[in-house]
Structure formats: C-alpha cells, structure tokens
Coordinates of C-alpha atoms and ligand atoms in Angstrom, one line a residue:
X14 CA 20.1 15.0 -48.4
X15 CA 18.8 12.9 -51.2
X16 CA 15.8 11.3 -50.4
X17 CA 15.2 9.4 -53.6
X18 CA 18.7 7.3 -52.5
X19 CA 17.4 6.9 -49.0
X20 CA 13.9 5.5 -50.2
X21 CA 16.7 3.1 -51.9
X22 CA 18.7 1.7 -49.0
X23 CA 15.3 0.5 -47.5
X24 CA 15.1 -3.4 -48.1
X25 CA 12.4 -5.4 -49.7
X26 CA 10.3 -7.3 -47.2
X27 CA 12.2 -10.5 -48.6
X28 CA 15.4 -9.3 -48.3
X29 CA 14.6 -8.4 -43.9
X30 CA 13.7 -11.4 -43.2
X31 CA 16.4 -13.0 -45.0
X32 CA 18.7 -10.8 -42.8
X33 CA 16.3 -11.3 -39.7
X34 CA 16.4 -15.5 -40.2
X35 CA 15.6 -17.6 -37.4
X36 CA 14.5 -14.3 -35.4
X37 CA 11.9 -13.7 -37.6
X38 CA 10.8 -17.2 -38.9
X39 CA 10.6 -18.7 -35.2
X40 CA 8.2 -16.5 -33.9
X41 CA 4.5 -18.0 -32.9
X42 CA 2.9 -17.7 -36.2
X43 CA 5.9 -18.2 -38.2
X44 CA 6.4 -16.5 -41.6
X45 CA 2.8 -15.1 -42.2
X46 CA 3.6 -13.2 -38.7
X47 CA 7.0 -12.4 -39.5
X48 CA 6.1 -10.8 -43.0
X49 CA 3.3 -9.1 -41.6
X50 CA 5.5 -7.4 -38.8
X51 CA 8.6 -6.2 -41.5
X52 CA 5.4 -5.2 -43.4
X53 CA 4.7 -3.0 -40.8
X54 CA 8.4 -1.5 -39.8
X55 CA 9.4 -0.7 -43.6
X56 CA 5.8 0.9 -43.8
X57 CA 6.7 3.2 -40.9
X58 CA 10.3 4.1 -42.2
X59 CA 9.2 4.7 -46.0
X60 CA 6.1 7.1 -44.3
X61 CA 9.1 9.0 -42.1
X62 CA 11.0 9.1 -45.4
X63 CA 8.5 10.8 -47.0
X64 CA 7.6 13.1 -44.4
X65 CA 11.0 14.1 -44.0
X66 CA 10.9 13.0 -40.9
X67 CA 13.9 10.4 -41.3
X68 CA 17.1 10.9 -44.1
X69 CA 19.4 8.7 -45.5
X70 CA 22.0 9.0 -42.4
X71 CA 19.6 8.4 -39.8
X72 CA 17.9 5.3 -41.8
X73 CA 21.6 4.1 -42.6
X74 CA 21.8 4.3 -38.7
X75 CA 18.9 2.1 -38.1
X76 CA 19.8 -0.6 -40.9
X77 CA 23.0 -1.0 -39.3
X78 CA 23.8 -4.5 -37.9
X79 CA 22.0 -4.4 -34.6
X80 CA 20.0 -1.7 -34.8
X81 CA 17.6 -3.2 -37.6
X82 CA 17.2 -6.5 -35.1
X83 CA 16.5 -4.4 -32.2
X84 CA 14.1 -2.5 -34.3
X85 CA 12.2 -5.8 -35.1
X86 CA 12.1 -7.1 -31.6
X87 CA 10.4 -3.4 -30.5
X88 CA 7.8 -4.1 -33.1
X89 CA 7.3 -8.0 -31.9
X90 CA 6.7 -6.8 -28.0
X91 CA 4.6 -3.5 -29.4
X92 CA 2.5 -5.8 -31.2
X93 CA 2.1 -8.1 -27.9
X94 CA 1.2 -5.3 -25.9
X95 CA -1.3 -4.4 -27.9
X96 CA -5.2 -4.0 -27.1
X97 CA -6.8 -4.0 -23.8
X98 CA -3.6 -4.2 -20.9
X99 CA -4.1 -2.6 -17.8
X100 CA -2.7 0.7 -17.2
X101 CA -2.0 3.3 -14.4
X102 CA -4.6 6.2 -14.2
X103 CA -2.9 9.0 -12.7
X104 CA -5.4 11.5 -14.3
X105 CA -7.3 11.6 -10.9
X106 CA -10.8 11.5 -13.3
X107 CA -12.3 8.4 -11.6
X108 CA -14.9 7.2 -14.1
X109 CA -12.6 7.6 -17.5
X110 CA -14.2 6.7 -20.4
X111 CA -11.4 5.9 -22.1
X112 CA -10.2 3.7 -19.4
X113 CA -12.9 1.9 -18.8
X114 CA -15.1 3.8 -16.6
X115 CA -15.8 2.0 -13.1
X116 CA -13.2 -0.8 -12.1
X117 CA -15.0 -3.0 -9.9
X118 CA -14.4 -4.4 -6.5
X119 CA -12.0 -7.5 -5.8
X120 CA -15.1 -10.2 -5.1
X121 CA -16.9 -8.7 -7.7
X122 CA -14.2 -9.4 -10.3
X123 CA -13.8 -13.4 -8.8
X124 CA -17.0 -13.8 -8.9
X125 CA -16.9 -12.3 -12.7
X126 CA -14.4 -14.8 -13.2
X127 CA -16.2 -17.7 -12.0
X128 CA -19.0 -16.9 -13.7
X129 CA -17.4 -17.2 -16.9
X130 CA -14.9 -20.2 -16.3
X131 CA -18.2 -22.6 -14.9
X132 CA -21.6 -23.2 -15.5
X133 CA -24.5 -21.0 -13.5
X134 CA -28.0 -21.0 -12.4
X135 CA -28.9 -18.4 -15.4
X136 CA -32.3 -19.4 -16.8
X137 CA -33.8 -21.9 -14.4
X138 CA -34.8 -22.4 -11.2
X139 CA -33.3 -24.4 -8.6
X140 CA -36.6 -25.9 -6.7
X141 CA -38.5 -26.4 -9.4
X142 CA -35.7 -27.1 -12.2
X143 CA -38.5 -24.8 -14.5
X144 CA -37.2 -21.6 -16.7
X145 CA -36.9 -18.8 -15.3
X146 CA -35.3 -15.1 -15.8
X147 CA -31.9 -14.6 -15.7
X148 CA -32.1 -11.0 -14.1
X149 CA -35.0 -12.4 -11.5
X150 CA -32.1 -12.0 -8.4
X151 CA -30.6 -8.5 -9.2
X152 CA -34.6 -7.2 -9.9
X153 CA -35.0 -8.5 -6.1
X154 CA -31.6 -6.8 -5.3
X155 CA -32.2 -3.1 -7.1
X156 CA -36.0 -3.1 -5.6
X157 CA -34.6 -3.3 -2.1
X158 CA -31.7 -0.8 -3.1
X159 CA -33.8 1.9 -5.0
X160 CA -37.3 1.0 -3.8
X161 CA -38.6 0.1 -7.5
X162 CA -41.2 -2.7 -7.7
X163 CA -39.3 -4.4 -10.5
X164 CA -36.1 -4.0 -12.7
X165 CA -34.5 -5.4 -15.7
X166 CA -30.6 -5.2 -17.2
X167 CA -29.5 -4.5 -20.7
X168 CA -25.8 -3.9 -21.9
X169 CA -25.5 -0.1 -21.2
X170 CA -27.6 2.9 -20.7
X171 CA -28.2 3.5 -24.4
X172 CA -29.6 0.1 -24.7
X173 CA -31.6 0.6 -21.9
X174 CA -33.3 4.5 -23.3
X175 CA -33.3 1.8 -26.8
X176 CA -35.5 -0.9 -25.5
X177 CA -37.5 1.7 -23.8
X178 CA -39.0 4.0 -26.2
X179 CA -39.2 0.9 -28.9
X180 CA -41.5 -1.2 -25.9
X181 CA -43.7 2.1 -25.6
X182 CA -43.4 4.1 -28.7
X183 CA -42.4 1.9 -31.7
X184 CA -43.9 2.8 -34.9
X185 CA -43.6 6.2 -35.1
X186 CA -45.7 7.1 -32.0
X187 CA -44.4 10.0 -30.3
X188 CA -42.6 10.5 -27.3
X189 CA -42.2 14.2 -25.5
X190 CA -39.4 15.4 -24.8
X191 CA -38.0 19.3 -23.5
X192 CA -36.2 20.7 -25.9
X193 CA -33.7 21.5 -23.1
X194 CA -33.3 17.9 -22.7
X195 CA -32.3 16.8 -26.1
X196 CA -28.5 15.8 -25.1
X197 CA -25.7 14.6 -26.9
X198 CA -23.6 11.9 -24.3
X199 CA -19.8 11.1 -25.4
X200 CA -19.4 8.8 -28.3
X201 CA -22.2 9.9 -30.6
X202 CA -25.3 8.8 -28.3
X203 CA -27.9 11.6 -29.0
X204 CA -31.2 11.4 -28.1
X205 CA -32.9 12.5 -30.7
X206 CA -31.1 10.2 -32.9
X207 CA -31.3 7.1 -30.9
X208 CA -35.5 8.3 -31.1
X209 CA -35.5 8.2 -34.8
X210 CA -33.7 4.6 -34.8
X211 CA -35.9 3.3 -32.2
X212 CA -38.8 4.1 -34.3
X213 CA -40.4 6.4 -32.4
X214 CA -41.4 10.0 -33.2
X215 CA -39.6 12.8 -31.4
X216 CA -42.1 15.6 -30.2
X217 CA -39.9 18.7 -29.0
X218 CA -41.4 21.1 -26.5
X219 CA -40.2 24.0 -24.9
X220 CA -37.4 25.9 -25.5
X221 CA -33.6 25.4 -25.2
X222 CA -33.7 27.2 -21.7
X223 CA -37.7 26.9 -20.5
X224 CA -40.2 24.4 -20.7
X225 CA -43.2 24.1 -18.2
X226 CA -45.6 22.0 -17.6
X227 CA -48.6 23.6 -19.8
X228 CA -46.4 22.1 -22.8
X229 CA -45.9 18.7 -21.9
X230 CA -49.9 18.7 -21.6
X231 CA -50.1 20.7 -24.8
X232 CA -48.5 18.0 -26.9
X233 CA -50.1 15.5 -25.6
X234 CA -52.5 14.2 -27.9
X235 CA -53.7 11.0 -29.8
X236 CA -50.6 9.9 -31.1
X237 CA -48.5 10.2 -27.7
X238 CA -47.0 7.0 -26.3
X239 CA -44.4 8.2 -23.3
X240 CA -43.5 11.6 -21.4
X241 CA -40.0 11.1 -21.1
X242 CA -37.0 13.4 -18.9
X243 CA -33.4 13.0 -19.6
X244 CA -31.2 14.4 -17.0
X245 CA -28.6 16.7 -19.0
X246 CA -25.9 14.8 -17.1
X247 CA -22.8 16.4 -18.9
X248 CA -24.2 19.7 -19.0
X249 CA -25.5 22.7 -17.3
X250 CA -27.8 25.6 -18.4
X251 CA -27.8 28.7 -16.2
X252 CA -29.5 31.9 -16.0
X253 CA -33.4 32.0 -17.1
X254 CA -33.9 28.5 -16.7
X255 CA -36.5 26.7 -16.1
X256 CA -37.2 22.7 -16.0
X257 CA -40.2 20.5 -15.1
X258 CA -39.2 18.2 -12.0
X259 CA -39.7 14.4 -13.1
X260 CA -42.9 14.6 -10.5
X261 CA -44.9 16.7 -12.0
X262 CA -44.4 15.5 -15.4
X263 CA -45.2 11.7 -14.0
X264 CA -48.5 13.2 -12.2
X265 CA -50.0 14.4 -15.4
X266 CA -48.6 11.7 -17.2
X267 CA -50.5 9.3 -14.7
X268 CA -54.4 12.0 -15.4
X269 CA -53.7 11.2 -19.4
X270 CA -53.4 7.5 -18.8
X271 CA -49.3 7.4 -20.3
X272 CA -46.8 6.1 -19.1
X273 CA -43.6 8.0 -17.9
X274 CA -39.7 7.4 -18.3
X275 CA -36.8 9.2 -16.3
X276 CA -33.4 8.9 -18.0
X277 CA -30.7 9.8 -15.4
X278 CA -27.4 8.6 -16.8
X279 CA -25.5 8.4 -13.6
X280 CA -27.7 6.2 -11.4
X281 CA -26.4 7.5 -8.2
X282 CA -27.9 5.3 -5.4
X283 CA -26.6 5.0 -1.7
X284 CA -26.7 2.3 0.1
X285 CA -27.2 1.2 3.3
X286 CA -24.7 2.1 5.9
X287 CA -22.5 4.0 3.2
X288 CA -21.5 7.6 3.7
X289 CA -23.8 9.7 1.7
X290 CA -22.2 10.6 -1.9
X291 CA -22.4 14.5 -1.3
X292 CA -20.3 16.8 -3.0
X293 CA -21.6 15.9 -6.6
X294 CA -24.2 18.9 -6.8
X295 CA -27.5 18.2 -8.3
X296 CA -27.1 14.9 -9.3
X297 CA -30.2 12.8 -9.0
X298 CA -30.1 10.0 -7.0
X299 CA -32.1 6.5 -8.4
X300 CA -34.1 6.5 -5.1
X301 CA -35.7 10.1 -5.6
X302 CA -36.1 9.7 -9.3
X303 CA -38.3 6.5 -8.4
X304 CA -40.0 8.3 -5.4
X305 CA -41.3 10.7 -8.2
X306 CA -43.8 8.5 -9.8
X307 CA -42.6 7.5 -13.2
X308 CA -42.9 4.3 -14.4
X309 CA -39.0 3.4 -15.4
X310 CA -36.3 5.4 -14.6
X311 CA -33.1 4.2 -16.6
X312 CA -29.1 4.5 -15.9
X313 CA -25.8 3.4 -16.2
X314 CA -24.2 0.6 -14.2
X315 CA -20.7 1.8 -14.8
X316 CA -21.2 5.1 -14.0
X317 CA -21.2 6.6 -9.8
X318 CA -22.8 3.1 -9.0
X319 CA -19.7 1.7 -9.7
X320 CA -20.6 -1.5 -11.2
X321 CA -19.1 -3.4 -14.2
X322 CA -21.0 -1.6 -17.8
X323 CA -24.5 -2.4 -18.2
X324 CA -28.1 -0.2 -18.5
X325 CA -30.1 -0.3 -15.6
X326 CA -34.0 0.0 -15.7
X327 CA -36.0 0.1 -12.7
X328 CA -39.9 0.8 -12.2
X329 CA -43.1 -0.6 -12.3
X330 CA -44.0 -4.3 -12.6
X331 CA -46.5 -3.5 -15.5
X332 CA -44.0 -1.5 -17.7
X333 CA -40.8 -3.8 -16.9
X334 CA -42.4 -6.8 -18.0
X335 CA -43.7 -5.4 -21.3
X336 CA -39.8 -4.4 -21.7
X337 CA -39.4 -7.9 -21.1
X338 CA -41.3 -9.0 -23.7
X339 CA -40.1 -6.8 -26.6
X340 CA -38.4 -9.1 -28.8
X341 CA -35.6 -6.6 -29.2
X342 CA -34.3 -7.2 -25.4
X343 CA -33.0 -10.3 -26.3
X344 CA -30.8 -8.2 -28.7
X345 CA -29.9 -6.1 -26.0
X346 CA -30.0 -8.5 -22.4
X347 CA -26.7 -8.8 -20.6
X348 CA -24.6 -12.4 -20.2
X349 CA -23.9 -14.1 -17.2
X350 CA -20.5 -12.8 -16.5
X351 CA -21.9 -8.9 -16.1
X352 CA -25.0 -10.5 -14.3
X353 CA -22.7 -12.4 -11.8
X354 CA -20.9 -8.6 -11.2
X355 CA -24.4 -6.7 -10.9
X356 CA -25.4 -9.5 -8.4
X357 CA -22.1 -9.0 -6.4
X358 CA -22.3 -5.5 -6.7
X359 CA -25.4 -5.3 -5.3
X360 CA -24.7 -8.3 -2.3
X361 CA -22.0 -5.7 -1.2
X362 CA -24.1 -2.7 -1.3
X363 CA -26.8 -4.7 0.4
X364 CA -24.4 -6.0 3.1
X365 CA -23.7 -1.9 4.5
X366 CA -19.8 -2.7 2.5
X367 CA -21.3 0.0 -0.3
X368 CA -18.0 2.1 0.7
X369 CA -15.5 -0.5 -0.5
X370 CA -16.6 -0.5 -4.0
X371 CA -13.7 1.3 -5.2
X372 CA -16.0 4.9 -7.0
X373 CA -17.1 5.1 -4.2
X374 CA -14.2 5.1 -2.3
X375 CA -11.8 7.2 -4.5
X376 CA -15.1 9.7 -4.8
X377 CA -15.5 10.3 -1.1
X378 CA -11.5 10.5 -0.7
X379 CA -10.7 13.7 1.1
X380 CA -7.8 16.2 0.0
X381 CA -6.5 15.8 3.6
X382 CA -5.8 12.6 2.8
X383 CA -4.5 12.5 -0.7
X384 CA -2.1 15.1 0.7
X385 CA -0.2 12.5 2.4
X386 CA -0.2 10.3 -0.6
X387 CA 1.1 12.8 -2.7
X388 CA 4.2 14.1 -0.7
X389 CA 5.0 10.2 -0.6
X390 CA 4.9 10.0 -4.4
X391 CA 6.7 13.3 -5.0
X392 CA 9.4 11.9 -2.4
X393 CA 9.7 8.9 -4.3
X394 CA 9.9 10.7 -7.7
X395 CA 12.5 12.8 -6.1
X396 CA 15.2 9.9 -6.5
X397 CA 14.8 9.5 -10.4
X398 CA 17.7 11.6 -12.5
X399 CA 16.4 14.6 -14.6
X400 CA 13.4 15.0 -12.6
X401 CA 11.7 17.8 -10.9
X402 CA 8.6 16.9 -8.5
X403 CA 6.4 19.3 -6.5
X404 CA 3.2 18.9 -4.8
X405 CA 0.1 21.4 -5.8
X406 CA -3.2 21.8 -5.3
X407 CA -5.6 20.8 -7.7
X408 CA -8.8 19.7 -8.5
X409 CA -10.1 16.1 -9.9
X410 CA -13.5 15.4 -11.4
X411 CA -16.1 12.4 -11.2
X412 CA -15.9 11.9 -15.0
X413 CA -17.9 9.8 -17.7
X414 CA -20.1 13.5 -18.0
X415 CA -21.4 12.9 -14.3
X416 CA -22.1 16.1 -12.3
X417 CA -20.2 18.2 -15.0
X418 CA -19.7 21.1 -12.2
X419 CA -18.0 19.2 -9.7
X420 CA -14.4 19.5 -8.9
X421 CA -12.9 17.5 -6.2
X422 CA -10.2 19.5 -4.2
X423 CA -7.1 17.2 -4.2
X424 CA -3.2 17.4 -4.3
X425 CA -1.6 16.1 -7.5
X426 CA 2.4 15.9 -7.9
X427 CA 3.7 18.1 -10.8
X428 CA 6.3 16.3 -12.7
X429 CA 8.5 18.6 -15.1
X430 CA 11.6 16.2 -16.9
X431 CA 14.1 18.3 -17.5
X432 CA 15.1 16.7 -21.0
X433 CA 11.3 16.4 -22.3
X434 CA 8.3 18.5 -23.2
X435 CA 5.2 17.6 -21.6
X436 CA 3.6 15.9 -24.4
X437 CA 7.0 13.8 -24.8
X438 CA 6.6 12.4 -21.6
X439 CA 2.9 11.8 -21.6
X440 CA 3.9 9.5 -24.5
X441 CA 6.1 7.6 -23.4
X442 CA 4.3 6.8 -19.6
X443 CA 1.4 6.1 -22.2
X444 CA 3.8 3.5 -24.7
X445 CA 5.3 1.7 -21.1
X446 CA 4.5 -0.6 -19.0
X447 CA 2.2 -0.6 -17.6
X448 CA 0.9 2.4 -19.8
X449 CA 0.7 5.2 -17.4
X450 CA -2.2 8.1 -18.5
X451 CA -2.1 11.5 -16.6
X452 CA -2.7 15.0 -17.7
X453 CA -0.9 17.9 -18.8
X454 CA -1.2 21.6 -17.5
X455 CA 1.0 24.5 -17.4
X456 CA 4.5 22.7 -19.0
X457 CA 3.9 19.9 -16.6
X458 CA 2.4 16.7 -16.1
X459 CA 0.1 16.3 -13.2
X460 CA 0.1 13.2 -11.1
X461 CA -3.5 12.7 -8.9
X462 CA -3.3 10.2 -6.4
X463 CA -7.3 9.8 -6.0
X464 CA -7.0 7.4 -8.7
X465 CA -4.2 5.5 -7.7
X466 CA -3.4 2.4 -5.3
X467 CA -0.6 2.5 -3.8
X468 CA 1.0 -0.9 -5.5
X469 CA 0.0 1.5 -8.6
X470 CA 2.0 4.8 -7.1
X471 CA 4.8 2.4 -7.2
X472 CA 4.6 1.0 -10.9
X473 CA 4.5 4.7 -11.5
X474 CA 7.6 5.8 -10.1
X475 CA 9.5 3.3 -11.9
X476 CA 7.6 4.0 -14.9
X477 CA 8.4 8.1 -14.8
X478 CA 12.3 6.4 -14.0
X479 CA 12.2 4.6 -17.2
X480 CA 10.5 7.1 -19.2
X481 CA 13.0 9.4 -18.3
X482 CA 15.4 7.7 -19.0
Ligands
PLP502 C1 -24.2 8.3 -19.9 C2 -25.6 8.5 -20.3 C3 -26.2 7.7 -21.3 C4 -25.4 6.5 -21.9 O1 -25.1 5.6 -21.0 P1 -24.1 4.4 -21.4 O2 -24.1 3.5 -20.2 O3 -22.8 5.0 -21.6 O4 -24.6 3.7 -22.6 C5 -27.5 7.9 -21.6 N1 -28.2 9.0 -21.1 C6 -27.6 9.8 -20.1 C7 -28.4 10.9 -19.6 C8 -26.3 9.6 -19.7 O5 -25.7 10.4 -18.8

C-alpha cells in the first residue's frame, strides 16, 4: 500500500466541515468547537497513518459517505463523556485510588449537596452571631469518636503530615524519624521529601529493618523539634525487624519536653455499635494510636473511615491550636461542602449507623454472602451471545495501600468473550457506559461483587452485552 497517497485522501480541516455542514456548525459551541473536534479526528487518522496502523483502503472505508459522519458524532459524545462520570467498579478493591477511594453514604452526599447549593453556619456562631471555627463541630465529633482532646481538618493526609512538621519544625529544625519509616505513598507523597518542602530537617535513625529506642534518644539534641512515627501503611518488613511502638517513643518524647506526632494513613476508627473491622491485620486503629500518648496523630478521611477526602489531625488542645494558627492552614483548611460530609459522617458513626457507611459495609461483606451475588451475576451474564461465565474463588483487597497483607476471601465471576482478548474487553467496559473497571487474571476478566450494588450488577450485564457485542 502506498501510504504517501493515503496521507493524501485525508481532508483539510476546512474541507470536513464543509462536508459535515449543519452537523458540525450546530453543535453548542459552534465552529470553534466544531474545528477543534475534526482537529482532533484527522489528528488520530494521520497518527494511525503513520503508525501503519490504518492504509489507504481502510481510511477510504472510513471517508466514505456515512461512515465519516458517524465517525464525527463518536468523537462529539466521546468528548461529552469525558472527565469525571461515574463508573462501575467491579475490581472488588474497595478504596481505589483511581476511582475515587471511599464513596460516601446516601445522607452524607445530600447533605454534601446542600451544603454547596445554600448558605451554612461555617464561621460564626449562632448565639452569639461572633466568629468562630469552621471545624469547631467535627473537633467535638472526632473527640467523642477517637477520645482526642481536640482535632482539626485539612484537605488530605499529606496536608495534614504538611501543616504538621511546618507548625513544629519550620526552619530547618529537625524532626526524627526511623529509617524504616521513611515511606513512599502512591502518587509521589514521600516523606522525606514532603520534610524538605516543609522546611524542616530530616534526622534518620535506625536502620532499614531496626530502630530502638536508644536512637530516638540519641538524636535528640538542641536542634530537635518533633519525634515523629509513620505507619508504613502500604508495606511490610519481615524477618529481623524491629520497631519502636508510638508509646514508647511519646514517653520519652514527653521526659525531653518535645512534642510527638503519629502518622497512620488509614485512620481506622470503630464506632459505636459497629462490628469491629477485623480481618485487616495490624492496622492501627485512631483510638489506640491516641491512647499512646502523642500529641497529634494524623490520617486520611477517605481511606477505612470511609469519609469523603480530607486529612484528619486529632490530639492535644495545645498542639492543635498552634496548627491552627500556622498561617499556612489556611492554604490547606477544607471548604464547607467536605466539612458538611465529615460532619455527616461522623453524626452516623455517632448514632451506632457506623455499619451503613458503605467501606464499611463492602469491608465486613462475607464470602458466604458474595457467593450468592455472584451466581446471580454469572446467571445473568449467561444470556449475553459469545460469552462464557463461571464463578471462582478469589480474593479482594482493602486498597488505597491500607493493610497491604490483607486479602478478602470472595467469589468473583470469570468472564472470557469468545471473540476478544482480555485486554480488548477491559477496554471497551472501560470506553462504555457507564465505564465499567475490573481486572484481568489468567485470559479472563474477573468480576467481584464486593464492590458492586446490585442496580450496578445490572448496568454491568448490559454493559459486558454491549461490549460484546
Ligand atoms: C495514604 C497515606 C498518606 C497520604 O494520605 P492522603 O489522604 O492520600 O493525602 C500519608 N501517610 C500515610 C502513612 C498514608 O498511608
């Protein structure tokens, strides 16, 4: 094939929307829109022409009268769909990062909504009509939940590790840390370098796999500003191991006159009247990290509480109020709408309805009971053409690099199209709609139902149908 008469045959942007007329020109955002979105198509075709991945035949086949309109129209509704649309998580891994980590509960989400379509009482106070702090209710609400005296709210954990060691150790006064303990979270958040842009002077001790207490008190000396642990949330060192437990740490912390920070990550707290979150290893609960004397222990809203994003800090009244009062928190502080979902949160929690919020509830989901849900999706799969649908026994995990070790036992539905390769289908659930993400494994894809309503497992079977199709 000659590909120098192909590149040929493709039109000038002019000449497609000449041919696309009223199509084109009549769209919201008229010609600028139009021209952009031909920009786009004939961008894609000459790239495929290059590649080799398109020839003169097939791009004759898709200038053809028809074809080239329908073409258009595909990129008009891409375009639509585009950014954040709800999709289908079928990949059974409950806080996904890449979804969104922790959908929220129903009355959380109106109350999110009213929030932002009204006015609120944010900054003042009702009695006295006076100023007041806009996180004074959900520091009432996470003392009673975690037994802190105080708390404060920021936009996500790495804010909240941010305004921490610039309150205590801003200006290049150093904060301990075990060398152990110097993580790297998902999306570039590492320690060490989130020390250096805080200001603050990183002072290593230990080793990768043993640090004791004898160093922390070692390097401790004039220029010290904050002992600080970071649980290693998405990893696990075994073997000759050895870590200092947050207690010890706080207690000598406490006989030096410093203050002391616990960063957990997941801030895994249980509420009244819920069934205990077991199953997810060693993970630290809030309550315990608290009981162990530091001043401010600092986590994730998103994460196993299962509230909408935002960095948690609970502790002392002393130490909160000096975060309070670093001019960098209004950089950092959280807006109503996320307040008004903390606060609801917290009110369900608070109420012994902790188990409705829906981590919770697809965490503490039993196998015996996804097994049930499963067989009814591979049933259902069963009537779409070109299909083959089995149940299996798998495993899902928690996510977002909480307990890193734990595997859930569930039952997923292995789907295998007969026409497509895995990958191929994972694409097109992922392009349809509503996108549908699950996982591949072993020439399949794997369907979990922990993650899934069942309104959901029924978007999904017509999803697979259409995909397949
Ligand atoms: C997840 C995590 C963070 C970052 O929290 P975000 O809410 O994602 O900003 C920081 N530290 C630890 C230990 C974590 O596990």
């Amino acid at each position: 094939m000659d590909q120098a008469r192909a590149f040929r045959l493709l039109p000038s942007v002019e000449e497609a929307l000449v041919r696309l007329g009223p199509r084109a020109l009549d769209l919201p955002g008229g010609r600028e829109r139009a021209t952009e979105l031909v920009r786009e198509l004939l961008d894609r075709w000459r790239q495929d022409l290059r590649a080799a991945a398109l020839d003169e035949a097939s791009l004759g086949a898709r200038l053809a009268p028809g074809a080239f309109e329908s073409a258009f129209d595909a990129v008009v509704e891409r375009e639509a769909r585009r950014g954040m649309v709800r999709v289908i998580n079928a990949t059974g891994v409950v806080l996904n990062t890449g979804l969104g980590r922790a959908p929220v509960h129903a009355e959380v989400a109106k109350a999110m909504g009213e929030a932002a379509m009204s006015y609120v009482v944010l900054e003042v106070d009702r009695d006295s009509g006076r100023r007041s702090e806009r996180d004074q209710e959900l520091s009432r609400q996470l003392a009673r939940l975690t037994g802190a005296q105080a708390a404060i709210a920021v936009n996500n954990n790495a804010a909240a590790v941010y305004l921490v060691l610039s309150t205590f150790a801003w200006g290049g006064r150093e904060v301990v840390v075990s060398r152990g303990e110097l993580v790297e979270i998902g999306g570039a958040f590492r320690v060490p370098e989130v020390m250096i842009r805080a200001g603050v002077t990183l002072k290593e001790i230990g080793t990768t796999n043993r640090t004791h207490l004898a160093d922390y008190a070692q390097a401790i000396g004039e220029k010290t500003a904050l002992l600080m642990k970071v649980h290693t949330s998405n990893y696990r060192v075994r073997g000759f191991v050895h870590e200092v437990p947050m207690a010890e740490i706080a207690g000598l912390a406490q006989q030096r006159g410093l203050p002391s920070a616990f960063d957990l990550g997941s801030g895994l707290i249980d509420p009244p009247k819920a069934a205990p979150l077991t199953g997810l290893g060693d993970e630290p609960r809030v309550v315990e990290a608290v009981q162990s004397g530091c001043n401010l222990v600092t986590f994730s809203g998103d994460k196993l509480l299962g509230a909408p994003q935002a960095g948690l800090i609970v502790g002392t009244k002393a130490e909160i109020s000096l975060l309070r009062r670093n001019p960098i928190y209004r950089a950092l502080r959280l807006d109503k709408v996320s307040l008004a979902g903390l606060e609801a949160t917290f009110r369900l929690m608070l109420d012994g309805r902790g188990d409705e919020l829906p981590v919770r509830r697809m965490l503490l989901t039993t196998a015996e009971s996804i097994l049930p849900r499963a067989q009814a999706l591979a049933q259902a799969l069963a009537s779409v053409p070109r299909l083959d649908a089995t149940v299996v026994e798998e495993r899902s995990q928690p996510g977002s690099g909480s307990a890193p070790d734990v595997f859930l036992p569930t039952s997923c539905v292995r789907v295998v199209a007969r026409a497509l390769g895995e990958e191929e289908l994972l694409m097109r659930l992922r392009q349809g709609e509503p996108p549908v993400f699950a996982r591949a494994h072993a020439g399949a894809v794997l369907l979990d139902p922990r993650t899934l309503t069942d309104s959901d497992a029924r978007e999904l079977v017509r999803a697979m149908a259409a995909a397949v199709a």
